[in-house]
PDB file of C-alpha atoms in Angstrom:
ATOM      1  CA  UNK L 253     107.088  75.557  91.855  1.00  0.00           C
ATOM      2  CA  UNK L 254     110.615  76.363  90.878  1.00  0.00           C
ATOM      3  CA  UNK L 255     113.251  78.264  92.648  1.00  0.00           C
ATOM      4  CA  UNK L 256     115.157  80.580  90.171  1.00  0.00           C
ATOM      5  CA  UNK L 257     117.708  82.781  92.023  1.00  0.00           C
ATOM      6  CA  UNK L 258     120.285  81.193  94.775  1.00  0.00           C
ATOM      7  CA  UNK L 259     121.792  84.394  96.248  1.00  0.00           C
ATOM      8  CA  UNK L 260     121.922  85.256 100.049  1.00  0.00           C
ATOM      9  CA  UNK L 261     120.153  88.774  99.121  1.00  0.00           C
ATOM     10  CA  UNK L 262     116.520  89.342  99.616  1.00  0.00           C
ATOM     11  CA  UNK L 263     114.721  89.212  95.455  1.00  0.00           C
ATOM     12  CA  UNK L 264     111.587  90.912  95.062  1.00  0.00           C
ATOM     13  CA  UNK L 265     109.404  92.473  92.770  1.00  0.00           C
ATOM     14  CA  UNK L 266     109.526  89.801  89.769  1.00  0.00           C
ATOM     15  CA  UNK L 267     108.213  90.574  86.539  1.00  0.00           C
ATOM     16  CA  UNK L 268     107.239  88.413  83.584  1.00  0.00           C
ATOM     17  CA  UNK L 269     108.309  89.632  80.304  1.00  0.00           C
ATOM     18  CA  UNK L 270     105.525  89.808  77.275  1.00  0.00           C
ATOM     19  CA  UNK L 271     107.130  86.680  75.893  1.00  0.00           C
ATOM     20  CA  UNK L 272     106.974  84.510  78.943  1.00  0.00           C
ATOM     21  CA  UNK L 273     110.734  83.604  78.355  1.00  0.00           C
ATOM     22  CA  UNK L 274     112.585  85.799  81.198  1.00  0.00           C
ATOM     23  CA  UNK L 275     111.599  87.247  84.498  1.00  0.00           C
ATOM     24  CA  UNK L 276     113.048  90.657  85.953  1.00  0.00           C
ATOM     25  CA  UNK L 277     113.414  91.272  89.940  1.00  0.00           C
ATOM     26  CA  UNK L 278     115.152  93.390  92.358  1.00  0.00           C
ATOM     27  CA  UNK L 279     118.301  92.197  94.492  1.00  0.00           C
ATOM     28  CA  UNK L 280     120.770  94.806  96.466  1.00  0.00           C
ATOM     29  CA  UNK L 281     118.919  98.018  94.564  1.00  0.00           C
ATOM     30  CA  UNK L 282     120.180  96.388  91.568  1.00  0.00           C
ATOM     31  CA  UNK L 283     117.930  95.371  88.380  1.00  0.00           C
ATOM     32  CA  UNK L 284     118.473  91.156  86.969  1.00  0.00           C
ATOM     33  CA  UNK L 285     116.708  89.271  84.888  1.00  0.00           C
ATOM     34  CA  UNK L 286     116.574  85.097  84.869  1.00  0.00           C
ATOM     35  CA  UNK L 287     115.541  82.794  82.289  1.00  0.00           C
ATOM     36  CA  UNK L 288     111.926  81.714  83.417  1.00  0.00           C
ATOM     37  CA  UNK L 289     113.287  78.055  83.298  1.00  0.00           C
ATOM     38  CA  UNK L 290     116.353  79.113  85.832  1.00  0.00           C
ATOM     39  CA  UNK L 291     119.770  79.641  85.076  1.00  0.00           C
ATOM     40  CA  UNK L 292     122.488  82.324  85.944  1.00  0.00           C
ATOM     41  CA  UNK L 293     120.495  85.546  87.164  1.00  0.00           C
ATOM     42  CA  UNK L 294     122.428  88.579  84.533  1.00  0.00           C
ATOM     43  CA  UNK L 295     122.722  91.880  86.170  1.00  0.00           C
ATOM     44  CA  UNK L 296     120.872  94.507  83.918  1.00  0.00           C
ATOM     45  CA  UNK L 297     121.735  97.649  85.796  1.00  0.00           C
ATOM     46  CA  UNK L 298     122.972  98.263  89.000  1.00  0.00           C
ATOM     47  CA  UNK L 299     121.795 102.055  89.590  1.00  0.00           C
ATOM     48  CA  UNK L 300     120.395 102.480  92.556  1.00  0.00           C
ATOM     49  CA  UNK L 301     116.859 100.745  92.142  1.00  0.00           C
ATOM     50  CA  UNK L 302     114.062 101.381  94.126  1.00  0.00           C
ATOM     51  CA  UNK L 303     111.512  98.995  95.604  1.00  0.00           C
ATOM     52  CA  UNK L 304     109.132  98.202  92.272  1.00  0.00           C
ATOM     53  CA  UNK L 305     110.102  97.432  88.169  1.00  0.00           C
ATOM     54  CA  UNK L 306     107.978  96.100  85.530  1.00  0.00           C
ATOM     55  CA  UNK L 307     108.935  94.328  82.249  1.00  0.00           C
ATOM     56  CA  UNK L 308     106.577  97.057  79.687  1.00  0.00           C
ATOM     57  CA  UNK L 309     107.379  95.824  76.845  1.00  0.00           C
ATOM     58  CA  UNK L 310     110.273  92.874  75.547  1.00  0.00           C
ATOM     59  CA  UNK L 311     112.536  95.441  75.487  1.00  0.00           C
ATOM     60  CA  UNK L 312     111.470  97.916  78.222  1.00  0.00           C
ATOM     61  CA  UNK L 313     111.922  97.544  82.085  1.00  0.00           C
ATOM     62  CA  UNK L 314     110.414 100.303  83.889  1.00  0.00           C
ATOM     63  CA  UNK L 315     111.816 101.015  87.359  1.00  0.00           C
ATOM     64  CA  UNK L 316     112.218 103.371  90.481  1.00  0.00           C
ATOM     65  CA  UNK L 317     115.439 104.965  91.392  1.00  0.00           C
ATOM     66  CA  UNK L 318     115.647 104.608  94.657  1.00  0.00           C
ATOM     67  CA  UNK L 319     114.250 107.900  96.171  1.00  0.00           C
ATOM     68  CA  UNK L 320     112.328 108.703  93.009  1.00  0.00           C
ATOM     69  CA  UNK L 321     108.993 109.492  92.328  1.00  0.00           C
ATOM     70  CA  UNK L 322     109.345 108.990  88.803  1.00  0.00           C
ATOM     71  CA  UNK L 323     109.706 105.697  86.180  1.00  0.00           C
ATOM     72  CA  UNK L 324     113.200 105.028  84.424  1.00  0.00           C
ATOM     73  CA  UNK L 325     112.715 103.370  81.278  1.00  0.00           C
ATOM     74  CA  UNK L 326     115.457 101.337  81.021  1.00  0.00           C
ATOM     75  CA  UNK L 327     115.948  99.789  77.183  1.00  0.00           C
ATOM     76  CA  UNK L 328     117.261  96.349  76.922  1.00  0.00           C
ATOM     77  CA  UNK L 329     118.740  96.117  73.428  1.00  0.00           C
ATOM     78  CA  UNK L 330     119.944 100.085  73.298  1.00  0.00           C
ATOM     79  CA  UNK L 331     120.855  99.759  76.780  1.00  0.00           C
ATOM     80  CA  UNK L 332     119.697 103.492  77.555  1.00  0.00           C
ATOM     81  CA  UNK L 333     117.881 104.539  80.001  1.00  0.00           C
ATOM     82  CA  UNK L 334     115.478 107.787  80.559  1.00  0.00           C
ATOM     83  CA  UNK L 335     112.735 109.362  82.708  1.00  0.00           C
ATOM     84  CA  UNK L 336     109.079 108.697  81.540  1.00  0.00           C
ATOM     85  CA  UNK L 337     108.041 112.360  82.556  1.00  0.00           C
ATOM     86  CA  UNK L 338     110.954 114.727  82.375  1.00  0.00           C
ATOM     87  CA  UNK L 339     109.471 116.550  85.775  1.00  0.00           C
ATOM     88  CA  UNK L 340     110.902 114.437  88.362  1.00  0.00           C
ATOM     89  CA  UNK L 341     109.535 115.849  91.300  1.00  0.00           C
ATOM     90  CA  UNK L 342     105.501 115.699  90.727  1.00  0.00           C
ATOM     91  CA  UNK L 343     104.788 112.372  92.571  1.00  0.00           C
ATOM     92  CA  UNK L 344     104.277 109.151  92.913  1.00  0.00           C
ATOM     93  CA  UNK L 345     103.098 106.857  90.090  1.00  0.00           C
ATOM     94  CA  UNK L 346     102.640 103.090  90.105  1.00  0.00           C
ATOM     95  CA  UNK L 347     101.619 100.109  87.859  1.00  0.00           C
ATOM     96  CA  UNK L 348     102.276 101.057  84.586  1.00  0.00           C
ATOM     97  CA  UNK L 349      99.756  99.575  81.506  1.00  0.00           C
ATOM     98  CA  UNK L 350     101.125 100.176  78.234  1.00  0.00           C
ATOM     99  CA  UNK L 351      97.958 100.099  75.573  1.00  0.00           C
ATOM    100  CA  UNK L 352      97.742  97.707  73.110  1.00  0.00           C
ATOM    101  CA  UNK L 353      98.638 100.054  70.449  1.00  0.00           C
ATOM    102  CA  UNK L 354     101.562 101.343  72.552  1.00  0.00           C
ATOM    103  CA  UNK L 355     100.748 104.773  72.064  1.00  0.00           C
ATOM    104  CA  UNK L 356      99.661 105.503  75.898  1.00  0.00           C
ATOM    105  CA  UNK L 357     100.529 104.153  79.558  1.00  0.00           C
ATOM    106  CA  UNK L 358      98.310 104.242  82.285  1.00  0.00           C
ATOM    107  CA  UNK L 359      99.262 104.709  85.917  1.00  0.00           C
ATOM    108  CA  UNK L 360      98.249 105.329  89.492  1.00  0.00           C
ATOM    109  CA  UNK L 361      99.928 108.960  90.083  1.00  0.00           C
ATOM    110  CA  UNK L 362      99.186 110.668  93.376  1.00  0.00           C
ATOM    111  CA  UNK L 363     100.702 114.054  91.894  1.00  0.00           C
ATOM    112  CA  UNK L 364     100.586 117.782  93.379  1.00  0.00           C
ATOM    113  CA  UNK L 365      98.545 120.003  91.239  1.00  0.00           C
ATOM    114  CA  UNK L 366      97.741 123.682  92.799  1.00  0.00           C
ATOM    115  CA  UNK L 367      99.388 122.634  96.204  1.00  0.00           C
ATOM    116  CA  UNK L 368      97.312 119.533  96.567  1.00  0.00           C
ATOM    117  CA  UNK L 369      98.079 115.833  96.149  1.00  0.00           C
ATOM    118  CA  UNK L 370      95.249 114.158  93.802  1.00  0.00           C
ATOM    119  CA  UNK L 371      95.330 110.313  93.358  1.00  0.00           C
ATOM    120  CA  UNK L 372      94.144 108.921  90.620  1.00  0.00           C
ATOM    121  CA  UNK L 373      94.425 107.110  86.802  1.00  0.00           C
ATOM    122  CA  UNK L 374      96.698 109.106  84.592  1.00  0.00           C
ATOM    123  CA  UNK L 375      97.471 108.801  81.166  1.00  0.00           C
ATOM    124  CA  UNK L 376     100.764 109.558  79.762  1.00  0.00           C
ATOM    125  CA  UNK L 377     100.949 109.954  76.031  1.00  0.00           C
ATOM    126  CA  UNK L 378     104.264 107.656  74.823  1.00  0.00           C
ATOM    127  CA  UNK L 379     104.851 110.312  72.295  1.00  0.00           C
ATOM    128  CA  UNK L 380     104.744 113.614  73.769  1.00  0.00           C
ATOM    129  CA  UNK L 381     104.663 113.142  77.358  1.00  0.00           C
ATOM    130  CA  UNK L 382     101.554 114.891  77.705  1.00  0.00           C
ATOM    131  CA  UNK L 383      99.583 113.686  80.754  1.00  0.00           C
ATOM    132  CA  UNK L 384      95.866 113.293  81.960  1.00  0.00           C
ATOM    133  CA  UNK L 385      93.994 113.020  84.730  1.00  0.00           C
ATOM    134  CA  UNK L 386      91.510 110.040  83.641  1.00  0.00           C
ATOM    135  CA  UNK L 387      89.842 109.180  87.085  1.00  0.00           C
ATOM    136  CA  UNK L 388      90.745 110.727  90.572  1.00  0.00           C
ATOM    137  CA  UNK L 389      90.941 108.526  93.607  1.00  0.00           C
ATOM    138  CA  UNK L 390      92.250 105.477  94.718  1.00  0.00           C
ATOM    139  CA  UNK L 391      92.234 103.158  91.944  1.00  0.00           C
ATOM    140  CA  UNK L 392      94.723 101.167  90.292  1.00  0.00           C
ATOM    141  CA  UNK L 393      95.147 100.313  86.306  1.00  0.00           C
ATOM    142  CA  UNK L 394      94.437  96.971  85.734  1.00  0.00           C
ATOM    143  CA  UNK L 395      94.550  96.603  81.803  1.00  0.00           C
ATOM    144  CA  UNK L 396      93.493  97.950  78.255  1.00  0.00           C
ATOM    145  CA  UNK L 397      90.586  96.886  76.540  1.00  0.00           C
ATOM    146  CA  UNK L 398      91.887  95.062  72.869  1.00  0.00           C
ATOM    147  CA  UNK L 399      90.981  98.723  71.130  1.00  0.00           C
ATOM    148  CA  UNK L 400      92.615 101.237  73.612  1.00  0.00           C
ATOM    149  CA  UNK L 401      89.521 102.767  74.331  1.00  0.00           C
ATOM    150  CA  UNK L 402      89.153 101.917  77.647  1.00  0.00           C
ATOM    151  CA  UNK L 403      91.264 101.014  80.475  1.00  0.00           C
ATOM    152  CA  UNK L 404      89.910  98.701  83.452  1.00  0.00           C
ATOM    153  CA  UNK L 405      90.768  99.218  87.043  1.00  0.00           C
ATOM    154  CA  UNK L 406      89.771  98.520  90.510  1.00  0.00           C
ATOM    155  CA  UNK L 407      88.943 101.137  92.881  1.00  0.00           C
ATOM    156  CA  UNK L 408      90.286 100.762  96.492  1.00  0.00           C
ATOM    157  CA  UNK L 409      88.193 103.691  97.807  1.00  0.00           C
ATOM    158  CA  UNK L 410      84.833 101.928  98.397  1.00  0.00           C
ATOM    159  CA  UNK L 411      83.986  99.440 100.981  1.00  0.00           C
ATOM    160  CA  UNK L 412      82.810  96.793  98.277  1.00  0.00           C
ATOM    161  CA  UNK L 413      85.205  95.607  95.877  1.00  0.00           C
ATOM    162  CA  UNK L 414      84.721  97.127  92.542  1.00  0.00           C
ATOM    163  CA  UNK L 415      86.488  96.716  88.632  1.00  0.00           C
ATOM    164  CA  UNK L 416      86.249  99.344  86.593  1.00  0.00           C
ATOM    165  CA  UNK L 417      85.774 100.261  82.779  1.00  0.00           C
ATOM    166  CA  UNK L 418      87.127 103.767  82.321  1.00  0.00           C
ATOM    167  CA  UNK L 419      86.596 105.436  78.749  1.00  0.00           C
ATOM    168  CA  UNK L 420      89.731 106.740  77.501  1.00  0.00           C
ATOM    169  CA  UNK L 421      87.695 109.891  75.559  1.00  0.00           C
ATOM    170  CA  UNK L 422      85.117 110.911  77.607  1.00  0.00           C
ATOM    171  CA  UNK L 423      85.815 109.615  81.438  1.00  0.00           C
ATOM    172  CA  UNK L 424      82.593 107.564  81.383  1.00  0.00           C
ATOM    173  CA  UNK L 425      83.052 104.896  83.867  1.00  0.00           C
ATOM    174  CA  UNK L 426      81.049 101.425  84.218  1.00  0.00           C
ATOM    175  CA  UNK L 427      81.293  99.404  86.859  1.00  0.00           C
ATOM    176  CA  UNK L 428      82.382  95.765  85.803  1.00  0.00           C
ATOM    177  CA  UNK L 429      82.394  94.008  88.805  1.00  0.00           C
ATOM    178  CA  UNK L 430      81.039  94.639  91.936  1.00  0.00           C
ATOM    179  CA  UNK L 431      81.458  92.365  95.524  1.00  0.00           C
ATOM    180  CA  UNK L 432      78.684  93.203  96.458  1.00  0.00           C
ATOM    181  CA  UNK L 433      76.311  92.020  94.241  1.00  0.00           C
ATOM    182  CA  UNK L 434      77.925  88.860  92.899  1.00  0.00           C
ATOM    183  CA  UNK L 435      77.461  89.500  89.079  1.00  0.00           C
ATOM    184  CA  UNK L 436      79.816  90.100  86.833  1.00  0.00           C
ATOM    185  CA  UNK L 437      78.436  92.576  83.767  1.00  0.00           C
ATOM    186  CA  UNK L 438      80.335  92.239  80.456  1.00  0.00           C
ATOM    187  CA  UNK L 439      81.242  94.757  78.146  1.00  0.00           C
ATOM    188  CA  UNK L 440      82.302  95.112  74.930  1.00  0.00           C
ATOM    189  CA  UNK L 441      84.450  97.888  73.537  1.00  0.00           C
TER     190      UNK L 441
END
């Protein structure tokens, strides 16, 4: 154990970066990043952050405004930033997983469609913005399979623990992992 930041503010919400090298966190609404081995903490924006941000990709932060619903992409070697879906006002979404090919992102979006709030796993295409409902409920994206094709998750609505495999194409949706019976099932893309 290793203390990296020496500040009299509260830090929260550290993330890794893909490298392993640098770790991002929250101080005063403001965005830093540290060297993983410790060091001066370097301010990387200080807009008015909200409570969560996650190091995407080496050099992508994603992070709430504070107030927002949406993700800011902030870009660490352009240093511009920009929503991930230009509506900002359709909900919540947390724990971003960018695909291995880095052509989607998967979230947990409670969103209003037709005057209702629906909960669920969302994909958001990287290129066009385009968004769909994979999986309603509570569940939150865990990771990608090594082929994109299917995203696991854990779903917070039963009373057992459960991981799921979700198919990216056709919704189909195997349970993994389940408390309540002890045994893991493995699955192959």
């Amino acid at each position: 154990i290793k203390q990296l930041t020496f500040s009299n503010s509260y830090c929260s919400s550290p993330s890794w970066s893909p490298n392993g090298k640098e770790i991002a966190f929250l101080s005063e609404s403001r965005l830093f990043k540290v060297s993983s081995e410790g060091g001066t903490p370097s301010l990387i924006t200080d807009y008015d952050v909200g409570g969560t941000a996650y190091w995407v990709t080496d050099a992508q932060i994603y992070y709430h405004k504070l107030g927002n619903r949406n993700f800011y992409i902030y870009n660490l070697v352009t240093k511009e930033k920009k929503l991930l879906v230009q509506n900002d006002s359709v909900g919540w979404m947390f724990n971003p997983q960018l695909s291995p090919d880095s052509l989607k992102l998967a979230v947990q979006w409670t969103r209003k469609i037709d005057d209702n709030l629906t909960t669920g796993v969302w994909l958001i295409s990287l290129k066009d913005s385009s968004q769909k409902l994979l999986l309603k409920g509570n569940i939150i994206p865990l990771g990608w399979s090594k082929e994109s094709k299917w995203i696991y998750a854990i779903n917070l609505i039963k009373n057992t623990l459960e991981i799921l495999m979700v198919s990216v194409d056709t919704r189909e949706t195997k349970i993994v992992y389940s408390s309540s019976t002890g045994k893991i099932k493995y699955h192959n893309d």
